[in-house]
CSV table of C-alpha atoms and ligand atoms in Angstrom, one decimal:
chain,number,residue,atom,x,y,z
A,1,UNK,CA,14.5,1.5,1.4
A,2,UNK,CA,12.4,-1.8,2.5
A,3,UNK,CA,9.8,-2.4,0.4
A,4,UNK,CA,5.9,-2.0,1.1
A,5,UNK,CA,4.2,-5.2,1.7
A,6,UNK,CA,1.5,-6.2,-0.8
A,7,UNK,CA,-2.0,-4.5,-0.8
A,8,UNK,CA,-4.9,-7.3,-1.1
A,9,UNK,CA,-9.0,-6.4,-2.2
A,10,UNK,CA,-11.3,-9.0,-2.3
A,11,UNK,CA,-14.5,-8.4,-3.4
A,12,UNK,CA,-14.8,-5.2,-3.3
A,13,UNK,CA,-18.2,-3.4,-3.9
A,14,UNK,CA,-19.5,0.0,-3.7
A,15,UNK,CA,-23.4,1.5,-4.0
A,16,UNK,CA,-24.8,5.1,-4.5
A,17,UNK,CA,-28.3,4.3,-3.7
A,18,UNK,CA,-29.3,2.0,-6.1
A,19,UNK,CA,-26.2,2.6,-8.4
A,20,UNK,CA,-23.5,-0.3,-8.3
A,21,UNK,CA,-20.6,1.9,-9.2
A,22,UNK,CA,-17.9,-0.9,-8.4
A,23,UNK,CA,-19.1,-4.6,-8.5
A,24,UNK,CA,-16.9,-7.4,-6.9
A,25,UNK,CA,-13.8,-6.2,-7.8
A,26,UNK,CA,-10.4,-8.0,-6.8
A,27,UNK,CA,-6.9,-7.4,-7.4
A,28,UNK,CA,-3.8,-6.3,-5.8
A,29,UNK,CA,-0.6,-4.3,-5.9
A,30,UNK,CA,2.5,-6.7,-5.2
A,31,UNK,CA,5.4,-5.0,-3.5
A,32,UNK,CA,7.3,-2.3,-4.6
A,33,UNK,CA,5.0,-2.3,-7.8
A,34,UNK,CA,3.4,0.1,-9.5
A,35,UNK,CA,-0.8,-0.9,-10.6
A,36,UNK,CA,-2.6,1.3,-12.9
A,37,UNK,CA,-6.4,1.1,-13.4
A,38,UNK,CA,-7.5,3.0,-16.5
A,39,UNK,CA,-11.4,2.8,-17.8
A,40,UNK,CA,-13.6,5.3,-19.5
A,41,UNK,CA,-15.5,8.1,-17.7
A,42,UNK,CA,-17.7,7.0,-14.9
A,43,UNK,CA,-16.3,3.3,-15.3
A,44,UNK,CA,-15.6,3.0,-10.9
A,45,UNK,CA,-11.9,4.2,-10.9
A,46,UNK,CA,-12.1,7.0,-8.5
A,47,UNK,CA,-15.1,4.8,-6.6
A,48,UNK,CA,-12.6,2.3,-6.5
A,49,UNK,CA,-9.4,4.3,-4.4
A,50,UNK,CA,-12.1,5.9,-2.5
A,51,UNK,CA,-13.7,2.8,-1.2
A,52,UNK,CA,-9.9,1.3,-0.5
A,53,UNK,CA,-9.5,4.4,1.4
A,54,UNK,CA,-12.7,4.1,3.4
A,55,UNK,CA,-14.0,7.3,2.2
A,56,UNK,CA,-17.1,6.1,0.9
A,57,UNK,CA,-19.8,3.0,1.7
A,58,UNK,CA,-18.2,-0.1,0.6
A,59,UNK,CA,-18.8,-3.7,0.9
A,60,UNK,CA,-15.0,-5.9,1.1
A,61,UNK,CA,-14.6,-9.1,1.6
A,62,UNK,CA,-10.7,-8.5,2.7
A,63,UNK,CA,-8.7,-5.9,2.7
A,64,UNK,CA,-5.3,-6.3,3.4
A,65,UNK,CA,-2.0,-4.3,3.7
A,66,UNK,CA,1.1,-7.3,4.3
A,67,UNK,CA,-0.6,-8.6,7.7
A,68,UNK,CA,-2.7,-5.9,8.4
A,69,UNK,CA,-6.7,-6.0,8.4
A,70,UNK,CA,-7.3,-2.4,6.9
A,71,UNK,CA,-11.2,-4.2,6.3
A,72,UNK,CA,-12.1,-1.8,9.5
A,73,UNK,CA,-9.7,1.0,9.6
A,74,UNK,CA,-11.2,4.4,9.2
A,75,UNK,CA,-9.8,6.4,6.4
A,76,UNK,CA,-8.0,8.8,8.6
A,77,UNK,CA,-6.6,6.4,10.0
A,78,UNK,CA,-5.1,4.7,6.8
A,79,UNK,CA,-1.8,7.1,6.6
A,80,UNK,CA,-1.1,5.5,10.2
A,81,UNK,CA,-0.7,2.3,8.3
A,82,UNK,CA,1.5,3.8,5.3
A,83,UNK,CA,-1.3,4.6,2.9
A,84,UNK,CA,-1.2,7.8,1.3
A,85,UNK,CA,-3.8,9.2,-0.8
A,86,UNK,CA,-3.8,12.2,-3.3
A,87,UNK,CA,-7.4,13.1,-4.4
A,88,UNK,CA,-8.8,13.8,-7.8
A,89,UNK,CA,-8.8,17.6,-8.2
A,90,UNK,CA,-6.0,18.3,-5.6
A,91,UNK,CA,-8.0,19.9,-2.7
A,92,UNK,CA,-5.0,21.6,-1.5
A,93,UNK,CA,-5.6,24.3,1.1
A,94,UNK,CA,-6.2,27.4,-1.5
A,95,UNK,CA,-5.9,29.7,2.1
A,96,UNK,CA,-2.9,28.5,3.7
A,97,UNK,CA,1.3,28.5,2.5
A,98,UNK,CA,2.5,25.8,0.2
A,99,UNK,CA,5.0,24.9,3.4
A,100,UNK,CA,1.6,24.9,5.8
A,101,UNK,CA,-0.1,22.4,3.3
A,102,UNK,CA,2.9,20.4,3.7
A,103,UNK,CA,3.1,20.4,7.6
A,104,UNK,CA,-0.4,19.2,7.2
A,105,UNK,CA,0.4,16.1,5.1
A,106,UNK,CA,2.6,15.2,8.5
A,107,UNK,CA,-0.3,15.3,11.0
A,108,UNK,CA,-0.2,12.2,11.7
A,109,UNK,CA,3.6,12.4,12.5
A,110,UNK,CA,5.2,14.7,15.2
A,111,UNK,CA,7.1,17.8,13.9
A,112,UNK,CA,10.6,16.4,14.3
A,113,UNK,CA,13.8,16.7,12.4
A,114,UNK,CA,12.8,13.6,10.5
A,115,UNK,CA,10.2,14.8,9.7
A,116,UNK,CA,11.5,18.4,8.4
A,117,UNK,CA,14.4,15.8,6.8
A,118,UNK,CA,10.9,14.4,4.7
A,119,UNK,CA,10.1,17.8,3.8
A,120,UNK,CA,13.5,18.5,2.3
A,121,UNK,CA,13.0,15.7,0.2
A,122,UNK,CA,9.6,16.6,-1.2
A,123,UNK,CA,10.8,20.2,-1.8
A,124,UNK,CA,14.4,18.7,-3.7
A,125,UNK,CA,12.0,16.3,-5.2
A,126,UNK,CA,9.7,19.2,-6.3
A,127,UNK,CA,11.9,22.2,-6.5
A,128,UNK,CA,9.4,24.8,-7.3
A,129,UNK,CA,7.5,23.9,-4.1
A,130,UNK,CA,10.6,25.3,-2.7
A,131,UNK,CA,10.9,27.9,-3.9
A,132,UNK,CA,7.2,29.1,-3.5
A,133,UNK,CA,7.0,28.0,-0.1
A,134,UNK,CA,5.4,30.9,1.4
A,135,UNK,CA,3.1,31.1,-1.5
A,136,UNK,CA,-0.7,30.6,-1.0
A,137,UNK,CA,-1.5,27.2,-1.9
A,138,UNK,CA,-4.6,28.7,-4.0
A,139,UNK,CA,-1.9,30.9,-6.3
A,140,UNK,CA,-0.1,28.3,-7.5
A,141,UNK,CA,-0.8,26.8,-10.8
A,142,UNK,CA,-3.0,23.6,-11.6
A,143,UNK,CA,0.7,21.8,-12.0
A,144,UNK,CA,2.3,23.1,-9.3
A,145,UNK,CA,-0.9,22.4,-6.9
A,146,UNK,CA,-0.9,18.8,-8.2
A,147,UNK,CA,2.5,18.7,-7.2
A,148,UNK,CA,1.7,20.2,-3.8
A,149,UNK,CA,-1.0,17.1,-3.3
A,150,UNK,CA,1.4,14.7,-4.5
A,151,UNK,CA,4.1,16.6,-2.2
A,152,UNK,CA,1.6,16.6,1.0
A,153,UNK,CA,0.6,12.6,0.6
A,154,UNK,CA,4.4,12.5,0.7
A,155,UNK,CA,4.9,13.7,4.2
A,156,UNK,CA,3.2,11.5,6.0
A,157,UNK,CA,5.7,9.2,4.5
A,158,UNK,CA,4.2,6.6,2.8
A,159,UNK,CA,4.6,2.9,1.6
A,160,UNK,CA,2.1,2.9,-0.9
A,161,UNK,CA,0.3,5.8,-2.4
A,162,UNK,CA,-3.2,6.0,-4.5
A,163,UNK,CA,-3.4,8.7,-6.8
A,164,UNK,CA,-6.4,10.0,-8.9
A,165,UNK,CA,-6.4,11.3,-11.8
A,166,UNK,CA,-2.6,13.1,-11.3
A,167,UNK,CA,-2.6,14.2,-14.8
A,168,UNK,CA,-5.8,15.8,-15.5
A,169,UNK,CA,-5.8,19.3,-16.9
A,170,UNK,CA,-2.3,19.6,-17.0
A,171,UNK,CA,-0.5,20.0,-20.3
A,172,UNK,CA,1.8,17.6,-21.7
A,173,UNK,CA,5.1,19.1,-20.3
A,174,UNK,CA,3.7,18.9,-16.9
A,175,UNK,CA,2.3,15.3,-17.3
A,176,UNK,CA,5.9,14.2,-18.7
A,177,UNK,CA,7.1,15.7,-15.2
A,178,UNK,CA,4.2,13.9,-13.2
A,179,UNK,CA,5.6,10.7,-14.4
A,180,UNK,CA,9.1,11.3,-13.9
A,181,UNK,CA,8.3,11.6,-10.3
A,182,UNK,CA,6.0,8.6,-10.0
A,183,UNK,CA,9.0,6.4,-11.8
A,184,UNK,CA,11.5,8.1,-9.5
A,185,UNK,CA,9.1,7.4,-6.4
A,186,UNK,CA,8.8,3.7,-7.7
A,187,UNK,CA,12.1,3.3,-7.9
A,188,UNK,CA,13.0,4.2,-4.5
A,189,UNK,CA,10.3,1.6,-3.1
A,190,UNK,CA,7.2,3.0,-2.8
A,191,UNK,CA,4.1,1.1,-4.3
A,192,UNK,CA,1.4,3.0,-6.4
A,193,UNK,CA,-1.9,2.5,-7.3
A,194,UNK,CA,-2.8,5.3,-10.2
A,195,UNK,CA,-6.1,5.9,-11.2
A,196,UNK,CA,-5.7,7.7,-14.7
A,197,UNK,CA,-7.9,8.5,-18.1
A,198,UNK,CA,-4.5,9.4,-19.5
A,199,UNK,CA,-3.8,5.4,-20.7
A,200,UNK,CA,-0.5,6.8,-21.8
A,201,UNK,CA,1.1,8.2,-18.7
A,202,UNK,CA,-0.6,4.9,-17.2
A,203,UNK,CA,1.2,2.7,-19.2
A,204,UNK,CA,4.8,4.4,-18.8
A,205,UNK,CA,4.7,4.8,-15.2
A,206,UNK,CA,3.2,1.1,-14.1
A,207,UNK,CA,3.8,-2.6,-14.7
A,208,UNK,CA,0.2,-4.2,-15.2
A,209,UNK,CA,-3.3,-2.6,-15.2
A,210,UNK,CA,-6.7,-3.0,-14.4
A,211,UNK,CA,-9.2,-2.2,-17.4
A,212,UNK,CA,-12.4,-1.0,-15.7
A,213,UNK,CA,-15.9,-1.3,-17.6
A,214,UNK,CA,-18.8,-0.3,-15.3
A,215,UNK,CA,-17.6,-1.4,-12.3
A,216,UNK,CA,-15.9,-4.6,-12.9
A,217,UNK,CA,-12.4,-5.6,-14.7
A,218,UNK,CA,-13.0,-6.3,-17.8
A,219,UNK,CA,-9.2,-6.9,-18.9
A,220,UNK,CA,-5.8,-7.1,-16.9
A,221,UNK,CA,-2.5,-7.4,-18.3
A,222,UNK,CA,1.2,-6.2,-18.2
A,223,UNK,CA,1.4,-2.2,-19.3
A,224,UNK,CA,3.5,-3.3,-21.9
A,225,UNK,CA,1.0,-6.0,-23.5
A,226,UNK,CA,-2.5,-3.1,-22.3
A,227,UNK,CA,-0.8,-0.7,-24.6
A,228,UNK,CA,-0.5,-2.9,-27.6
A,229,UNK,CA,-3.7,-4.5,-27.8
A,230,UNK,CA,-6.1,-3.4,-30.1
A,231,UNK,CA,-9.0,-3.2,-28.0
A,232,UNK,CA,-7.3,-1.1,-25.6
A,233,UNK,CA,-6.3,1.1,-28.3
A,234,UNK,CA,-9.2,1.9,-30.2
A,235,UNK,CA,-11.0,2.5,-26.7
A,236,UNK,CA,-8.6,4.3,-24.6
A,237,UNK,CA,-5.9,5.9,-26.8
A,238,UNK,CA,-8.5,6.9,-29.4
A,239,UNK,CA,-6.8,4.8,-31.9
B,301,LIG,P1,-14.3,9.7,-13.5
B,301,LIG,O1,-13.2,9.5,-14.4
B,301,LIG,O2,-15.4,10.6,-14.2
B,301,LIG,O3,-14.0,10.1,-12.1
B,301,LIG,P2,-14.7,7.1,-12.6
B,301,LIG,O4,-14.3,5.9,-13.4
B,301,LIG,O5,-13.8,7.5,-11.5
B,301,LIG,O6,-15.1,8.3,-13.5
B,301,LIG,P3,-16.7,7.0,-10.5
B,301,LIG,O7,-16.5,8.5,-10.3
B,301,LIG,O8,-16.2,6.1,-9.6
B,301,LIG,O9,-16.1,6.7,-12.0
B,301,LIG,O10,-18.2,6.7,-10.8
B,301,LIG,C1,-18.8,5.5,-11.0
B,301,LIG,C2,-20.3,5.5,-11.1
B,301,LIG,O11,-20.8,5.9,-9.9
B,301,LIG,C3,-20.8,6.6,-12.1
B,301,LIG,O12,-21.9,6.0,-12.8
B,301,LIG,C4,-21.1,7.7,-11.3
B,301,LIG,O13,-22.2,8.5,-11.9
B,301,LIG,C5,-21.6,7.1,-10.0
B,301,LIG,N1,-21.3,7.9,-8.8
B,301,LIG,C6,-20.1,8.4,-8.4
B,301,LIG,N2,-20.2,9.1,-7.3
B,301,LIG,C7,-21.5,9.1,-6.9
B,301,LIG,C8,-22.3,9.6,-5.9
B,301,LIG,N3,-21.7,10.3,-4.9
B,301,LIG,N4,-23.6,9.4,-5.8
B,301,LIG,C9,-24.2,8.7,-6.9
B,301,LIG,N5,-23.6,8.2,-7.9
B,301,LIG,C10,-22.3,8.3,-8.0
């Protein structure tokens, strides 16, 4: 696996009317790593991926993926750059067959045998996607429709992929399985940027975080300093 070249936001800045959900915001994700960005309810985190993405109004000073301008790039057109992108609450297509939500994922790619070689990995890397393959997407469980999400960004094989929110209403067991996939997908070179209110999983499955307070950083560090400090604590682990 080559690694993913490093993402780059400058000055990043989103508005709802007259709300400033994300103000100025900077950072990046260095190759091969893994960034979290944790923050309270309504702090700009899911603001934040979308406006990366494209999908909503932003203001950026750069945007940059290795060489590449992403600044104008329409978000469907991200995954042609190696950005993949698994919303906050799934949207998998409840209609269709887990293995038709998958083909979609590739749309971007023509339906080749490297491309059926991408979706044997997602379905050894999430077996029961396998084995429900011909399952409507909207029967699975909340898990295993998480999984699907995570499994569709996957096909359009990615170098680095945002994820929102991967853990909510699941139960523990499930989130312990979320983030044995993200550390396996981090190990094999792909670069994540996880959006998460769970500062636990957060902390386990990347290197350094973003603290977001009402649209701005208000604290970065390494996941293993975020997770001792007491602030961080007493705010985001209840402790
Ligand atoms: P959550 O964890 O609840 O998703 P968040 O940290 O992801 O929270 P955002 O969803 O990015 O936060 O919201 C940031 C701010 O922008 C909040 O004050 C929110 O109310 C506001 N906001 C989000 N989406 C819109 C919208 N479409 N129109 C107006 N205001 C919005």
């Amino acid at each position: 696996t080559t690694t993913a070249p490093e993402l780059t936001v400058e000055g990043l800045s989103v508005h709802y009317g007259g709300v400033c959900a994300v103000r100025d915001l900077s950072f990046s994700v260095p190759a091969g790593e893994a960034i979290g960005v944790i923050g309270a309810n309504g702090a700009g985190k899911t603001s934040t991926l979308k406006a990366v993405m494209g999908l909503v109004p932003r203001r950026v000073a750069a945007l940059r993926f290795g060489d590449t301008d992403l600044s104008r790039v329409p978000a469907r057109m991200m995954v042609r750059h190696g950005i993949g992108y698994v919303p906050e609450g799934r949207h998998v297509f409840a209609g269709l067959s887990v293995e038709k939500n998958l083909m979609l994922g590739a749309y971007a790619r023509k339906w080749n045998a490297p491309t059926r070689a991408t979706m044997a990995e997602v379905y050894e890397l999430f077996p029961v996607l396998g084995e429900m393959r011909g399952r409507l997407a909207g029967a699975l469980s909340g898990g295993q429709q998480q999984m699907l999400a995570i499994g569709r960004a996957l096909m359009s094989r990615p170098r680095l992929l945002l994820l929102d929110e991967p853990s909510m209403g699941l139960s523990p067991k499930l989130v312990e399985d979320i983030l044995a996939v993200l550390v396996r997908l981090r190990a094999e070179g792909l670069s994540l940027l996880l959006v998460e209110q769970n500062a636990k999983l957060t902390f386990e499955a990347t290197s350094s975080c973003l603290v977001v307070e009402n649209g701005e950083v208000a604290m970065t560090g390494t996941s293993a300093q975020l997770r001792h400090d007491p602030q961080v604590r007493r705010i985001y682990l209840g402790l």
